[in-house]
PDB file of C-alpha atoms and ligand atoms in Angstrom:
ATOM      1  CA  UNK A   1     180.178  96.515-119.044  1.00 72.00           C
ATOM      2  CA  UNK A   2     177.560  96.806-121.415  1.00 79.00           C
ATOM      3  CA  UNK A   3     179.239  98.044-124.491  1.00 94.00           C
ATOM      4  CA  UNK A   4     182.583  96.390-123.592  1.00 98.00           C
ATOM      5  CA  UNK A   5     183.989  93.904-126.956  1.00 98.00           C
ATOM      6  CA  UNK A   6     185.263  91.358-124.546  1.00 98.00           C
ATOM      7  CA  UNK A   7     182.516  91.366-121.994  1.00 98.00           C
ATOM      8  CA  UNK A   8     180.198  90.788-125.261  1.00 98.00           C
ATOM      9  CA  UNK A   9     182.831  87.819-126.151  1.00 98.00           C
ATOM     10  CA  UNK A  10     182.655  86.108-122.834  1.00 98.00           C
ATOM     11  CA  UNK A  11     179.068  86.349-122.862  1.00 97.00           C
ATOM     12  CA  UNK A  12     178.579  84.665-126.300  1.00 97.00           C
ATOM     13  CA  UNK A  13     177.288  87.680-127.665  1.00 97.00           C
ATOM     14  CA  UNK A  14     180.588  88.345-130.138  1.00 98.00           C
ATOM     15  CA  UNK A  15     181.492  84.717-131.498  1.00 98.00           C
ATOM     16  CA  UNK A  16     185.015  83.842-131.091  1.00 98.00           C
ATOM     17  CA  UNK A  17     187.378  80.993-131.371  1.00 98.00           C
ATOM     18  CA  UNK A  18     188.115  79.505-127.287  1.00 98.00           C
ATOM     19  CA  UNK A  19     191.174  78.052-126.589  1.00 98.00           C
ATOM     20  CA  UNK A  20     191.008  78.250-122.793  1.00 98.00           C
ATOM     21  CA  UNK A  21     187.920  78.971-120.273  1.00 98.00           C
ATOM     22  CA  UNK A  22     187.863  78.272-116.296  1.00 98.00           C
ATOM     23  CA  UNK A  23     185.678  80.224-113.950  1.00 98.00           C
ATOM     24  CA  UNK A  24     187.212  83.435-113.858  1.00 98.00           C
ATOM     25  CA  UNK A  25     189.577  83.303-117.020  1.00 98.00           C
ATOM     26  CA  UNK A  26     188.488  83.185-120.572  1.00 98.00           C
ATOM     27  CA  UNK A  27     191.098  82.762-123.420  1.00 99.00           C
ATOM     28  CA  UNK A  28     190.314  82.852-127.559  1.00 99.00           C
ATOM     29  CA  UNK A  29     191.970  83.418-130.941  1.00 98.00           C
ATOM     30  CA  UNK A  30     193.152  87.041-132.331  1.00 98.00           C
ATOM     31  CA  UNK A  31     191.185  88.151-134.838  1.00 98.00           C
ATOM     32  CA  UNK A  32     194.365  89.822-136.580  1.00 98.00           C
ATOM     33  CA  UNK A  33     196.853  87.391-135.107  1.00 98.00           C
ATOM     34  CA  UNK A  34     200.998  88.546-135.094  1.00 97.00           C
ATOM     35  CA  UNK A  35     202.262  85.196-135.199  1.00 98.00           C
ATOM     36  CA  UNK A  36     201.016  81.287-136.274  1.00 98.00           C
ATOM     37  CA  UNK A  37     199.645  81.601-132.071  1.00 98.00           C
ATOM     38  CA  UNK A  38     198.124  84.558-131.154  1.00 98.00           C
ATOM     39  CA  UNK A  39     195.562  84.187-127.942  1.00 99.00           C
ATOM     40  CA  UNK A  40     194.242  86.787-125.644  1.00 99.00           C
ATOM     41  CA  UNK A  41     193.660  85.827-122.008  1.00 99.00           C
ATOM     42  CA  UNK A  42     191.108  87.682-120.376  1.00 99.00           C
ATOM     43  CA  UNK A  43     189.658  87.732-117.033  1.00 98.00           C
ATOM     44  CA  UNK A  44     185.998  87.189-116.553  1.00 98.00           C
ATOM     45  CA  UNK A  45     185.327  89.898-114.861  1.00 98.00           C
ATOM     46  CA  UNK A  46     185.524  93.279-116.511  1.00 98.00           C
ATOM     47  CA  UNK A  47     188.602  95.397-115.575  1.00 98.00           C
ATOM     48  CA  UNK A  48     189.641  98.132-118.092  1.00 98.00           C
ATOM     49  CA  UNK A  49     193.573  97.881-117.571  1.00 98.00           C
ATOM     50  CA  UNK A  50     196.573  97.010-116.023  1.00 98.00           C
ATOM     51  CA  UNK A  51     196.034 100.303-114.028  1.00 98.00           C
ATOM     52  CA  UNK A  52     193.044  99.172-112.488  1.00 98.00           C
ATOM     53  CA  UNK A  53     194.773  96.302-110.670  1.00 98.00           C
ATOM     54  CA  UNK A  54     194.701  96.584-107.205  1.00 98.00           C
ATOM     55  CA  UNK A  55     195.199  94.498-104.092  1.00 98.00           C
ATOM     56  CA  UNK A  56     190.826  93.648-104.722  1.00 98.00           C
ATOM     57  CA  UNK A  57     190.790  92.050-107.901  1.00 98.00           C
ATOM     58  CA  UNK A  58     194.584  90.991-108.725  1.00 98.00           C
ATOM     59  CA  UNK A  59     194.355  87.339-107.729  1.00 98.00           C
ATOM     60  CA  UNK A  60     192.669  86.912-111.165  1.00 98.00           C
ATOM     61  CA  UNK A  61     196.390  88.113-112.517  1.00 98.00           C
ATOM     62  CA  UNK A  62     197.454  84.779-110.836  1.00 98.00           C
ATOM     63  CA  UNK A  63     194.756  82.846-112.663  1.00 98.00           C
ATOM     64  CA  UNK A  64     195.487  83.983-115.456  1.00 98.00           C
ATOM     65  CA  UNK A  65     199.661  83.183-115.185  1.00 98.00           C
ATOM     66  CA  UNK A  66     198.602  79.508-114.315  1.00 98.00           C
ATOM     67  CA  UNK A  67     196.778  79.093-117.384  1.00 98.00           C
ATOM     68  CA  UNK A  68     198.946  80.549-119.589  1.00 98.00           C
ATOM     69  CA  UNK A  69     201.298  77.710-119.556  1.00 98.00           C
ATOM     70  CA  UNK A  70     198.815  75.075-120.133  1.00 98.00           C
ATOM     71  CA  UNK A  71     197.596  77.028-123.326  1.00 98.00           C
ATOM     72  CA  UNK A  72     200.954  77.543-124.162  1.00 98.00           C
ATOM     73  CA  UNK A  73     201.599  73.996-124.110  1.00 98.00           C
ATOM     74  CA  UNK A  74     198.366  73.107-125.696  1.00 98.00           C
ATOM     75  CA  UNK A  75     199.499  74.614-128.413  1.00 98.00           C
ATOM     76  CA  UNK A  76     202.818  73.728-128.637  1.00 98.00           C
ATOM     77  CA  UNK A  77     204.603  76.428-128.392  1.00 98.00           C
ATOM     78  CA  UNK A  78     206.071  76.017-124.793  1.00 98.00           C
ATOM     79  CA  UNK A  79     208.928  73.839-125.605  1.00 98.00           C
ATOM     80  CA  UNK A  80     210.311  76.769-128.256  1.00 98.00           C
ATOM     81  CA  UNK A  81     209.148  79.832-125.823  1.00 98.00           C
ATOM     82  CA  UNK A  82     206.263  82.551-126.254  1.00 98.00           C
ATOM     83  CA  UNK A  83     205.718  86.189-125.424  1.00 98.00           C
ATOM     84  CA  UNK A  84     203.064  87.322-122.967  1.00 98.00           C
ATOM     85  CA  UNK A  85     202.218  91.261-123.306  1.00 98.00           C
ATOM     86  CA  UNK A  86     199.646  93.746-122.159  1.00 98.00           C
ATOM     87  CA  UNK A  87     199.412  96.733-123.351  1.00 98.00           C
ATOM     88  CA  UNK A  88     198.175  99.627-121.238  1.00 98.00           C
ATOM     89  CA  UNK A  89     196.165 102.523-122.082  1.00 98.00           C
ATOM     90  CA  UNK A  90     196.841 104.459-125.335  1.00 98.00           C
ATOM     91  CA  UNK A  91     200.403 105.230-125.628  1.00 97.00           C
ATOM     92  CA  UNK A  92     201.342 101.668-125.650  1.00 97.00           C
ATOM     93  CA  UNK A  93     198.531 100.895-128.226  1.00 97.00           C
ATOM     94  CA  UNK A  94     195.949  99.356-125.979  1.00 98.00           C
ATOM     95  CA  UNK A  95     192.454  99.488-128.022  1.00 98.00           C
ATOM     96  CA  UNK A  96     189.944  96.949-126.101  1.00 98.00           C
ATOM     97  CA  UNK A  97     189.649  97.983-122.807  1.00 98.00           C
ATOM     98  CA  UNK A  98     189.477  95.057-121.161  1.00 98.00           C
ATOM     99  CA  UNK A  99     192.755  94.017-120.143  1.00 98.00           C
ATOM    100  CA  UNK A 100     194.168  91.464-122.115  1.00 98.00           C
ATOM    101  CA  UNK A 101     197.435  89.212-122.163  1.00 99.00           C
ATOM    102  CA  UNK A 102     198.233  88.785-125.710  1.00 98.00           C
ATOM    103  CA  UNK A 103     200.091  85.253-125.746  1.00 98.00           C
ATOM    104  CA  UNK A 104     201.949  85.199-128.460  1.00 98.00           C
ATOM    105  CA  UNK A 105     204.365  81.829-130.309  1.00 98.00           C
ATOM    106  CA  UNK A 106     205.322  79.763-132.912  1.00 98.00           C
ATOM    107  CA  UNK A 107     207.999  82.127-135.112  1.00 98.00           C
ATOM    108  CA  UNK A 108     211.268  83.389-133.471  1.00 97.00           C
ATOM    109  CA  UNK A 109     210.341  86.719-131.975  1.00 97.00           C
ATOM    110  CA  UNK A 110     212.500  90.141-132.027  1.00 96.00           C
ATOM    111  CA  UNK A 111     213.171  92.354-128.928  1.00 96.00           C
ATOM    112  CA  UNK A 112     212.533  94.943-128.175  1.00 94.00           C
ATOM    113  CA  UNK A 113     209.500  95.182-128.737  1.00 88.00           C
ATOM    114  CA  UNK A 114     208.530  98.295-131.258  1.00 78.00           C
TER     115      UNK A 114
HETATM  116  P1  LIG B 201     195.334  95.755-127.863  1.00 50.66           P
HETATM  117  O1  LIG B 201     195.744  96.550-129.069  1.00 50.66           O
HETATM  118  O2  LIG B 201     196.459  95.367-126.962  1.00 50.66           O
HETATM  119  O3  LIG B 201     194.200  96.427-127.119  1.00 50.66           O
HETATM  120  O4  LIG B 201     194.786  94.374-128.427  1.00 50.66           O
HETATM  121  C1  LIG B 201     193.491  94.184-128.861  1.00 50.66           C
HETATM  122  C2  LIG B 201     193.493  92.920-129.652  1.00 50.66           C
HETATM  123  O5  LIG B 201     192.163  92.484-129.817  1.00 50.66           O
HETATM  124  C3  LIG B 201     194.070  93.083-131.082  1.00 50.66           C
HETATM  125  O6  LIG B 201     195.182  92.193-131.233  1.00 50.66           O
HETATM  126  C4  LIG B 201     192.902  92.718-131.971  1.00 50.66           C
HETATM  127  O7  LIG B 201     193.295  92.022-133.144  1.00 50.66           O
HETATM  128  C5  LIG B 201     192.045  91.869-131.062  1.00 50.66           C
HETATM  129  N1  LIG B 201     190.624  91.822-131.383  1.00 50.66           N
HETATM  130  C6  LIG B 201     189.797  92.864-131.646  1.00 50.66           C
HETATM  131  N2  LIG B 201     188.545  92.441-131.867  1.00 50.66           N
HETATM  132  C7  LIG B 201     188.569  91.084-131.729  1.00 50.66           C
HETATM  133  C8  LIG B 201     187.591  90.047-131.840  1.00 50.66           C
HETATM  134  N3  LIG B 201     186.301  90.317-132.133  1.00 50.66           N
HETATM  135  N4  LIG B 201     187.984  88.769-131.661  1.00 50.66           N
HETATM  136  C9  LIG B 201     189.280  88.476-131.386  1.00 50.66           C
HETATM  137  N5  LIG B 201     190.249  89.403-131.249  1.00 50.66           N
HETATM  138  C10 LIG B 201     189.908  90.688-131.418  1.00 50.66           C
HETATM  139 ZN1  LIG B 202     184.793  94.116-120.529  1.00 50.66          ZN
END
């Protein structure tokens, strides 16, 4: 996707700040982070949203999921416990379409979420 942000991240074009990369996953810093961590875990391989997953392309979900513990623990913040959210399509405030798993520690976190 040409004039996708995170395609242009995962192909260098966009610096940004890795914290995670395998062959199909790609993880980095929030630019505007929530909380002391704040990562977004991306898959490789453009996919707008969470309504595009299908039974074709969701075994990258499961990629994701097993990397999101090792960064968690990485970065300490497994032991305490983390959020992982996606938000999907406009009325929950997605604005990169390229689905995303915000991963998100390191402060006590309130529910529910806003
Ligand atoms: P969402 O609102 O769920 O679509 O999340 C998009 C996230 O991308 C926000 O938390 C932004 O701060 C983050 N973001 C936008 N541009 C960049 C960038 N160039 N590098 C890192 N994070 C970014
Ligand atoms: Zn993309």
């Amino acid at each position: 996707m040409e004039d996708c942000l995170f395609c242009k991240i995962i192909k260098g074009e966009i610096p940004s700040k890795k914290a995670y990369e395998d062959e199909d996953v790609y993880a980095f810093w929030d630019i505007s982070p929530t909380a002391p961590v704040h990562i977004l875990v991306i898959p490789k391989k453009h996919i707008a949203m969470l309504n595009d997953i299908s039974e074709q392309n969701s075994s990258v979900i499961s990629k994701i999921y097993e990397a999101i513990p090792k960064i968690a623990k990485e970065n300490g913040i497994a032991e305490d416990g983390y959020r992982v959210v996606t938000n999907c399509n406009k009325a929950a405030g997605q604005t990169v379409f390229h689905i995303h798993f915000h991963l998100i520690g390191g402060r006590e976190l309130t529910w529910p979420a806003g």
